[in-house]
Structure formats: C-alpha cells, structure tokens
Tab-separated table of C-alpha atoms in Angstrom:
chain	number	residue	atom	x	y	z
Q	1	PHE	CA	-30.063	-156.885	-106.118
Q	2	SER	CA	-27.790	-153.902	-106.736
Q	3	SER	CA	-24.287	-154.350	-107.569
Q	4	GLN	CA	-21.064	-152.700	-106.762
Q	5	GLY	CA	-19.072	-153.487	-109.553
Q	6	ASN	CA	-18.661	-151.900	-113.478
Q	7	PRO	CA	-19.997	-153.540	-116.379
Q	8	PHE	CA	-16.766	-152.851	-118.189
Q	9	PRO	CA	-13.004	-152.356	-117.044
Q	10	GLN	CA	-12.325	-148.910	-116.684
Q	11	LEU	CA	-9.284	-149.152	-118.314
Q	12	ALA	CA	-11.009	-150.574	-121.777
Q	13	ILE	CA	-13.764	-147.497	-121.971
Q	14	GLY	CA	-12.317	-144.672	-124.551
Q	15	GLU	CA	-14.878	-142.101	-124.128
Q	16	TYR	CA	-18.488	-142.327	-123.378
Q	17	LYS	CA	-21.786	-139.677	-123.616
Q	18	VAL	CA	-25.236	-139.543	-122.117
Q	19	ILE	CA	-27.963	-139.333	-124.722
Q	20	THR	CA	-31.333	-137.571	-122.936
Q	21	SER	CA	-33.149	-137.285	-126.128
Q	22	ASN	CA	-33.023	-137.211	-130.072
Q	23	TYR	CA	-32.523	-140.807	-130.033
Q	24	LYS	CA	-31.029	-141.885	-133.430
Q	25	ALA	CA	-32.707	-145.141	-134.834
Q	26	GLU	CA	-30.323	-147.631	-133.952
Q	27	TYR	CA	-31.142	-146.826	-130.077
Q	28	ASP	CA	-34.250	-148.699	-130.029
Q	29	GLN	CA	-36.383	-149.613	-126.919
Q	30	ILE	CA	-35.183	-146.767	-124.544
Q	31	SER	CA	-37.635	-144.525	-122.827
Q	32	GLY	CA	-35.235	-142.512	-120.721
Q	33	ALA	CA	-31.507	-141.647	-121.122
Q	34	ALA	CA	-29.097	-143.628	-122.545
Q	35	VAL	CA	-25.336	-144.260	-121.658
Q	36	THR	CA	-23.249	-145.229	-124.268
Q	37	ALA	CA	-19.621	-146.247	-124.132
Q	38	GLU	CA	-16.881	-146.632	-127.032
Q	39	THR	CA	-14.138	-149.049	-125.960
Q	40	LYS	CA	-10.594	-149.003	-126.832
Q	41	SER	CA	-8.755	-150.733	-129.838
Q	42	GLY	CA	-5.116	-151.658	-130.445
Q	43	THR	CA	-2.657	-149.428	-132.366
Q	44	ASN	CA	0.314	-149.817	-134.260
Q	45	GLU	CA	2.572	-149.273	-131.233
Q	46	PHE	CA	2.418	-151.439	-128.157
Q	47	HIS	CA	0.946	-149.687	-124.857
Q	48	GLY	CA	0.119	-150.740	-121.524
Q	49	GLU	CA	-1.503	-149.558	-118.529
Q	50	VAL	CA	-1.923	-150.752	-115.234
Q	51	PHE	CA	-3.370	-149.354	-111.688
Q	52	GLY	CA	-4.128	-150.486	-108.280
Q	53	THR	CA	-5.901	-148.933	-104.906
Q	54	TYR	CA	-5.988	-150.580	-101.283
Q	55	THR	CA	-7.321	-149.499	-98.104
Q	56	ASP	CA	-8.555	-151.590	-94.874
Q	57	ASP	CA	-9.626	-151.226	-91.475
Q	58	LYS	CA	-6.419	-149.971	-89.822
Q	59	TRP	CA	-6.867	-146.768	-92.034
Q	60	ARG	CA	-10.521	-145.842	-90.977
Q	61	LYS	CA	-11.981	-144.650	-88.029
Q	62	GLU	CA	-14.205	-147.522	-85.870
Q	63	THR	CA	-17.901	-146.737	-86.068
Q	64	PRO	CA	-19.958	-146.330	-82.824
Q	65	ALA	CA	-21.102	-150.121	-82.821
Q	66	GLU	CA	-17.420	-150.857	-83.251
Q	67	GLU	CA	-16.616	-148.794	-80.188
Q	68	HIS	CA	-19.408	-149.748	-78.707
Q	69	ALA	CA	-18.449	-153.763	-79.083
Q	70	GLY	CA	-14.833	-152.850	-78.208
Q	71	LYS	CA	-13.944	-154.578	-81.521
Q	72	GLN	CA	-13.312	-153.571	-85.558
Q	73	THR	CA	-14.779	-155.799	-88.183
Q	74	PRO	CA	-12.400	-156.698	-90.738
Q	75	SER	CA	-12.791	-154.587	-94.157
Q	76	GLN	CA	-10.822	-153.349	-97.076
Q	77	GLU	CA	-11.199	-152.027	-100.314
Q	78	LYS	CA	-8.799	-153.302	-103.366
Q	79	GLN	CA	-8.895	-152.610	-106.724
Q	80	TYR	CA	-6.141	-153.611	-109.552
Q	81	GLY	CA	-6.143	-153.917	-113.309
Q	82	PHE	CA	-4.422	-153.530	-116.138
Q	83	ALA	CA	-4.835	-152.970	-120.458
Q	84	ILE	CA	-2.615	-154.115	-123.030
Q	85	GLY	CA	-2.671	-153.789	-126.804
Q	86	GLY	CA	-0.799	-153.645	-130.025
Q	87	PRO	CA	-0.432	-154.246	-133.907
Q	88	ILE	CA	-0.839	-158.021	-134.986
Q	89	ILE	CA	-0.458	-157.301	-138.111
Q	90	GLN	CA	0.930	-153.312	-138.875
Q	91	ASP	CA	-1.756	-151.201	-140.213
Q	92	LYS	CA	-4.172	-153.816	-140.245
Q	93	MET	CA	-5.074	-155.964	-137.155
Q	94	HIS	CA	-4.843	-154.787	-133.459
Q	95	PHE	CA	-5.656	-156.204	-130.178
Q	96	PHE	CA	-6.935	-155.025	-126.798
Q	97	PHE	CA	-7.071	-156.735	-123.385
Q	98	SER	CA	-8.385	-155.708	-120.302
Q	99	TYR	CA	-8.651	-157.023	-116.592
Q	100	GLU	CA	-10.130	-155.802	-113.580
Q	101	ALA	CA	-10.835	-156.991	-110.258
Q	102	LYS	CA	-12.291	-155.452	-106.810
Q	103	ARG	CA	-12.470	-157.106	-103.406
Q	104	PHE	CA	-14.418	-155.146	-100.969
Q	105	THR	CA	-15.320	-155.750	-97.446
Q	106	THR	CA	-17.955	-153.111	-96.188
Q	107	PRO	CA	-18.524	-152.919	-92.430
Q	108	VAL	CA	-22.354	-153.050	-91.513
Q	109	THR	CA	-24.116	-152.862	-88.154
Q	110	VAL	CA	-26.930	-155.312	-86.909
Q	111	VAL	CA	-29.148	-153.748	-84.439
Q	112	GLU	CA	-32.450	-154.570	-82.723
Q	113	GLY	CA	-35.660	-152.943	-84.547
Q	114	VAL	CA	-36.845	-152.148	-81.263
Q	115	SER	CA	-34.792	-149.909	-79.010
Q	116	GLY	CA	-34.132	-151.942	-75.750
Q	117	THR	CA	-35.541	-155.355	-76.768
Q	118	ALA	CA	-32.057	-156.988	-77.265
Q	119	PRO	CA	-32.088	-158.368	-73.800
Q	120	LEU	CA	-35.616	-160.125	-74.514
Q	121	LEU	CA	-33.549	-162.410	-77.327
Q	122	PRO	CA	-32.106	-165.711	-76.538
Q	123	PRO	CA	-28.583	-165.593	-75.833
Q	124	ASP	CA	-27.458	-166.898	-79.906
Q	125	ALA	CA	-29.515	-164.213	-81.206
Q	126	GLN	CA	-27.871	-161.362	-78.936
Q	127	ALA	CA	-24.574	-162.754	-80.012
Q	128	GLN	CA	-25.386	-161.833	-84.205
Q	129	LEU	CA	-25.633	-157.904	-83.020
Q	130	GLY	CA	-23.287	-155.343	-83.588
Q	131	PRO	CA	-21.141	-155.263	-86.343
Q	132	ALA	CA	-20.822	-157.515	-89.356
Q	133	GLY	CA	-19.139	-157.151	-93.017
Q	134	LYS	CA	-20.593	-157.694	-96.603
Q	135	ASP	CA	-18.175	-158.748	-98.834
Q	136	PHE	CA	-17.997	-158.405	-102.722
Q	137	LYS	CA	-16.090	-159.918	-105.549
Q	138	GLU	CA	-15.583	-158.974	-109.336
Q	139	ASP	CA	-13.518	-160.218	-112.309
Q	140	LEU	CA	-13.855	-158.037	-115.551
Q	141	TYR	CA	-12.327	-159.626	-118.699
Q	142	PHE	CA	-12.425	-157.748	-122.571
Q	143	ALA	CA	-10.622	-158.875	-125.652
Q	144	LYS	CA	-11.131	-157.048	-128.881
Q	145	ILE	CA	-9.433	-157.562	-132.287
Q	146	ASP	CA	-10.212	-155.423	-135.030
Q	147	TRP	CA	-9.268	-155.629	-138.721
Q	148	GLU	CA	-9.118	-152.690	-141.377
Q	149	LEU	CA	-9.807	-155.684	-144.428
Q	150	THR	CA	-9.906	-152.921	-147.115
Q	151	ASP	CA	-10.187	-148.808	-147.197
Q	152	ARG	CA	-14.065	-149.487	-147.194
Q	153	ASP	CA	-14.071	-152.239	-144.588
Q	154	ARG	CA	-13.635	-152.630	-140.954
Q	155	ILE	CA	-14.507	-155.838	-138.750
Q	156	GLU	CA	-14.380	-155.842	-134.682
Q	157	ALA	CA	-14.862	-158.454	-132.694
Q	158	SER	CA	-14.769	-158.210	-129.007
Q	159	ALA	CA	-15.683	-160.321	-125.946
Q	160	LYS	CA	-16.779	-159.274	-122.480
Q	161	ILE	CA	-17.099	-161.464	-119.338
Q	162	ARG	CA	-18.135	-160.469	-115.839
Q	163	ARG	CA	-17.936	-162.577	-112.675
Q	164	GLU	CA	-19.664	-160.938	-109.338
Q	165	ASN	CA	-20.180	-162.550	-105.619
Q	166	GLN	CA	-21.518	-160.549	-102.858
Q	167	THR	CA	-22.693	-160.642	-99.780
Q	168	ASP	CA	-26.880	-159.122	-99.666
Q	169	ASN	CA	-29.228	-158.457	-97.194
Q	170	VAL	CA	-27.078	-157.813	-93.933
Q	171	GLY	CA	-27.683	-154.756	-91.496
Q	172	GLY	CA	-30.138	-153.402	-90.096
Q	173	THR	CA	-32.482	-155.948	-88.317
Q	174	ILE	CA	-31.032	-158.871	-90.611
Q	175	ALA	CA	-27.953	-160.845	-89.081
Q	176	ALA	CA	-25.468	-162.097	-90.882
Q	177	SER	CA	-26.633	-165.530	-90.656
Q	178	ALA	CA	-29.648	-164.499	-92.521
Q	179	GLY	CA	-27.585	-163.302	-95.566
Q	180	ILE	CA	-27.683	-163.846	-99.121
Q	181	ASP	CA	-24.721	-165.027	-101.606
Q	182	THR	CA	-25.522	-163.343	-105.099
Q	183	LYS	CA	-23.774	-163.984	-108.231
Q	184	ASN	CA	-24.138	-162.353	-111.225
Q	185	ASP	CA	-22.630	-163.742	-114.473
Q	186	ASP	CA	-22.631	-161.823	-117.532
Q	187	ASP	CA	-20.943	-163.015	-120.582
Q	188	ARG	CA	-21.213	-160.981	-124.123
Q	189	ILE	CA	-19.812	-161.986	-127.911
Q	190	ASP	CA	-20.115	-158.520	-130.247
Q	191	VAL	CA	-18.732	-159.220	-133.940
Q	192	ARG	CA	-19.674	-156.235	-136.451
Q	193	TRP	CA	-18.690	-155.199	-139.710
Q	194	GLN	CA	-19.114	-151.582	-140.819
Q	195	HIS	CA	-18.846	-150.669	-144.894
Q	196	SER	CA	-18.684	-147.426	-146.188
Q	197	SER	CA	-19.429	-146.088	-149.850
Q	198	ASP	CA	-19.414	-142.721	-151.043
Q	199	ASN	CA	-22.810	-141.975	-150.456
Q	200	TRP	CA	-23.908	-144.484	-147.896
Q	201	PHE	CA	-22.575	-146.291	-144.841
Q	202	ASN	CA	-23.503	-149.805	-143.456
Q	203	GLU	CA	-23.127	-151.284	-140.095
Q	204	LEU	CA	-23.666	-154.968	-139.527
Q	205	LEU	CA	-23.666	-156.488	-135.839
Q	206	LEU	CA	-23.945	-159.874	-134.392
Q	207	THR	CA	-24.185	-160.512	-130.695
Q	208	HIS	CA	-24.503	-163.546	-128.197
Q	209	GLU	CA	-25.261	-162.744	-124.785
Q	210	LYS	CA	-25.799	-164.661	-121.276
Q	211	SER	CA	-26.834	-162.879	-117.956
Q	212	PHE	CA	-27.901	-164.509	-115.392
Q	213	ASN	CA	-28.533	-163.366	-111.741
Q	214	ASP	CA	-28.697	-166.002	-108.894
Q	215	PRO	CA	-28.959	-165.078	-105.307
Q	216	SER	CA	-29.414	-167.908	-102.691
Q	217	ALA	CA	-29.216	-168.556	-98.984
Q	218	PHE	CA	-25.826	-169.049	-97.399
Q	219	ALA	CA	-26.806	-172.108	-95.171
Q	220	LEU	CA	-29.751	-174.769	-95.077
Q	221	GLY	CA	-32.032	-174.981	-91.869
Q	222	ASN	CA	-34.675	-173.010	-89.960
Q	223	GLY	CA	-35.102	-169.305	-90.191
Q	224	LEU	CA	-36.077	-166.964	-87.146
Q	225	ALA	CA	-37.826	-163.668	-86.695
Q	226	TYR	CA	-38.193	-161.963	-83.616
Q	227	SER	CA	-40.848	-159.520	-83.228
Q	228	TYR	CA	-42.573	-157.508	-80.724
Q	229	GLY	CA	-45.793	-157.550	-79.465
Q	230	PRO	CA	-46.271	-154.290	-77.711
Q	231	LYS	CA	-44.924	-152.231	-80.684
Q	232	GLN	CA	-47.473	-154.241	-83.300
Q	233	ASP	CA	-44.885	-157.030	-83.959
Q	234	ALA	CA	-42.215	-154.769	-85.055
Q	235	THR	CA	-39.615	-156.940	-86.136
Q	236	ILE	CA	-36.438	-157.027	-83.470
Q	237	LEU	CA	-34.088	-159.514	-85.545
Q	238	THR	CA	-33.831	-161.906	-88.094
Q	239	THR	CA	-31.521	-164.735	-87.933
Q	240	GLY	CA	-30.861	-168.207	-89.293
Q	241	PRO	CA	-31.064	-168.675	-93.037
Q	242	ALA	CA	-32.450	-166.621	-95.428
Q	243	SER	CA	-36.184	-167.250	-96.745
Q	244	PRO	CA	-36.752	-169.859	-99.704
Q	245	LEU	CA	-37.850	-166.539	-101.538
Q	246	ALA	CA	-34.425	-165.330	-101.599
Q	247	THR	CA	-33.177	-168.215	-104.094
Q	248	GLN	CA	-33.711	-167.051	-107.541
Q	249	HIS	CA	-32.359	-167.915	-111.087
Q	250	LYS	CA	-33.117	-164.721	-113.587
Q	251	GLY	CA	-31.544	-164.653	-116.631
Q	252	GLN	CA	-31.254	-164.537	-120.564
Q	253	GLU	CA	-29.456	-165.740	-122.943
Q	254	GLY	CA	-29.323	-165.898	-126.806
Q	255	PRO	CA	-28.265	-164.628	-130.175
Q	256	SER	CA	-29.384	-161.171	-132.185
Q	257	ILE	CA	-28.572	-159.721	-135.232
Q	258	ALA	CA	-29.080	-155.889	-136.349
Q	259	ASP	CA	-28.329	-154.202	-139.593
Q	260	ASN	CA	-28.311	-150.272	-140.025
Q	261	LEU	CA	-27.811	-148.500	-143.484
Q	262	THR	CA	-27.494	-144.568	-143.415
Q	263	PHE	CA	-27.814	-142.438	-146.939
Q	264	ASN	CA	-25.595	-139.409	-146.971
Q	265	ASN	CA	-25.719	-136.527	-149.142
Q	266	LEU	CA	-29.758	-137.230	-150.488
Q	267	SER	CA	-30.690	-133.697	-151.840
Q	268	TRP	CA	-34.446	-133.197	-151.898
Q	269	GLY	CA	-35.640	-130.253	-150.961
Q	270	GLY	CA	-32.266	-129.373	-148.864
Q	271	ASP	CA	-29.557	-132.006	-147.574
Q	272	HIS	CA	-31.052	-134.735	-145.765
Q	273	VAL	CA	-29.612	-138.010	-143.968
Q	274	VAL	CA	-31.641	-141.115	-144.117
Q	275	LYS	CA	-31.373	-145.007	-141.670
Q	276	VAL	CA	-32.972	-147.846	-142.214
Q	277	GLY	CA	-32.476	-151.096	-140.417
Q	278	PHE	CA	-33.727	-154.111	-138.688
Q	279	LYS	CA	-32.765	-155.780	-135.531
Q	280	TYR	CA	-34.019	-159.748	-134.529
Q	281	LYS	CA	-33.064	-161.443	-131.027
Q	282	ASP	CA	-33.511	-165.010	-130.074
Q	283	VAL	CA	-33.446	-164.864	-126.432
Q	284	LYS	CA	-34.982	-167.392	-124.011
Q	285	LEU	CA	-35.764	-165.589	-120.489
Q	286	THR	CA	-35.432	-167.622	-117.348
Q	287	ALA	CA	-37.339	-166.322	-114.393
Q	288	ALA	CA	-37.663	-168.826	-111.397
Q	289	ASP	CA	-38.469	-167.639	-107.764
Q	290	ALA	CA	-38.169	-169.228	-104.365
Q	291	ALA	CA	-37.013	-172.986	-103.246
Q	292	LEU	CA	-38.882	-175.638	-101.214
Q	293	ASN	CA	-35.996	-174.959	-98.161
Q	294	ASN	CA	-35.474	-173.055	-95.327
Q	295	PRO	CA	-38.686	-172.726	-93.408
Q	296	GLN	CA	-39.610	-169.544	-91.425
Q	297	PHE	CA	-40.579	-169.346	-88.144
Q	298	THR	CA	-41.736	-166.170	-85.868
Q	299	TYR	CA	-41.555	-165.363	-82.616
Q	300	ASN	CA	-42.863	-163.284	-80.784
Q	301	VAL	CA	-41.479	-161.477	-77.630
Q	302	THR	CA	-42.901	-159.044	-74.614
Q	303	ASP	CA	-41.206	-158.025	-71.939
Q	304	ASP	CA	-43.659	-159.382	-69.581
C-alpha cells in the first residue's frame, strides 16, 4: 500500500541528491535511480526550528458528490514539527533531534459502478454511496549524536522511528465500511565510525532495522459485493468488512555490518582511487497473507 508520509522529518534533511548512473561500490543492489539524503548534525551553537501548516473543509470548495448530497465531508491537512541541535562537548560532541507529525483527512466519493443502478441496491447499501473520508496519521522521530573522537576519527549514532496509520481501499465502488486500516512501522539504528589517514579512508557501519506493514479490515463480519448481471456482472458496490485477503503482515528485521575502505593518491600509469569493502546482513523476512475471517458474498442484481 502506498503512503502519504515521508521516511524522514523534513527538518532533519541537510541535503539530498539523485544518482542515475556511475554508482560507487557502496551503492549495492541498485538497478535504477538512487536518492541519497544527508541528515543534519548539531553544531557548537544551540539552534532550533519549528513549522506548521493547517487547512480544513471550511477553506475548500465542496466536491460534486458533496454538492449532490447536500453535505460536506470533514477534511483537514495538518502538519507540524520542530528540530533542535547543539553541543554536548564543545568542538567534540553534538546532538540533533527532530520530530514531525502529519494528520490528513482526505475527501473521496463512493459511487455505483454502473450508472443508474443505485436504486437496485438495498437501503443500507444505498446509504453508503456519496462522500466519504480517508484518514492518515504519521509521527516521525529522528535523533543523532556525533563525536569527534580524534582529528582522524568520527563516530555517529542515529535512530529513526516512523509510525503511520492510514485508511486505504475507500472510494470508487468501495464503501467506507469495506475499508482497510494500514499500519506502517519502521525503526532503524545506525552507528558509523569514520577513520581517515594520509592515503586511505575507512568507514564502518553497523545497523539494525525493523520494518513492518500491517493492513487489516476495520471490522469483523460478512462482506457484501453487489454486481449487475446485464453488464457482465460488473461491480456496483462493495460494502461490509474487507476481504480476508486484506489482512497481511509483511516486513523484515535484523542487523547488518558493512565496511568500505578507500585508497587515495595511488599512482600507477596515472592517479587512481580504489575502493574495496564488504557487507553482511542477517535479516528475517516475514510474509503472511490473508486471515480466516470476513467471508465475502456476491449478490447479482438486475432491473427485472
């Protein structure tokens, strides 16, 4: 399922770049474009930022479905966050922390799949046509400590936490009662040690990741799909708790270690830079599809 969120708080990004070719050795397992981002660090001075944006249904025009129904679906877009950084030990150790939140309610429209068939639906199904809303909630946390251990050694430790809840699968011919609640959780810890010498540079990276995506039906019960026979059984409307296929549990968890060694100023028929390294991951993959609940029933209706 797609997400309306970001992987990092906006205020934690110092710079980013898009790489489309000529990947360096450390960019392993990439077959297309790569987007890399450098996160901010603290400095010798305390510094903070804060931002916020807000809009709701009072500041927008009604959708055609809302005008037809004579009511407006509550909606809003709210974003806010802050960042703070500064010294722990002057010239030696610094900290940085950022938090960001998103709260969205997006208006959508539930319509019959075949025009003019709404009167063929039972009253409780007809009542589910028209304006509806999709909710999204995200909380992002990022923390980082850097330590200039010596003139040649730098150690960074960072942690990222991402928590999302969103409504999926609502709109079109799918009523809000058949929606899906999707949880998207992502935790990552990185520890990086960089050591430089006159002719070489080494970077050791230790990580641990835990990322899971868990969609599930909002309720338990019988799902109902109404189809129209004269139009090759085209779907008119889907209501009730979502299919058991909507319930999934997918993700990965585990540590990794990587080391990249760069040799500079090598002269042999010209000047060269040589990189060598390794990477090892011990990751457990989880993929669970479907649940043993929410049987689905199809009703074929005609206008006879």
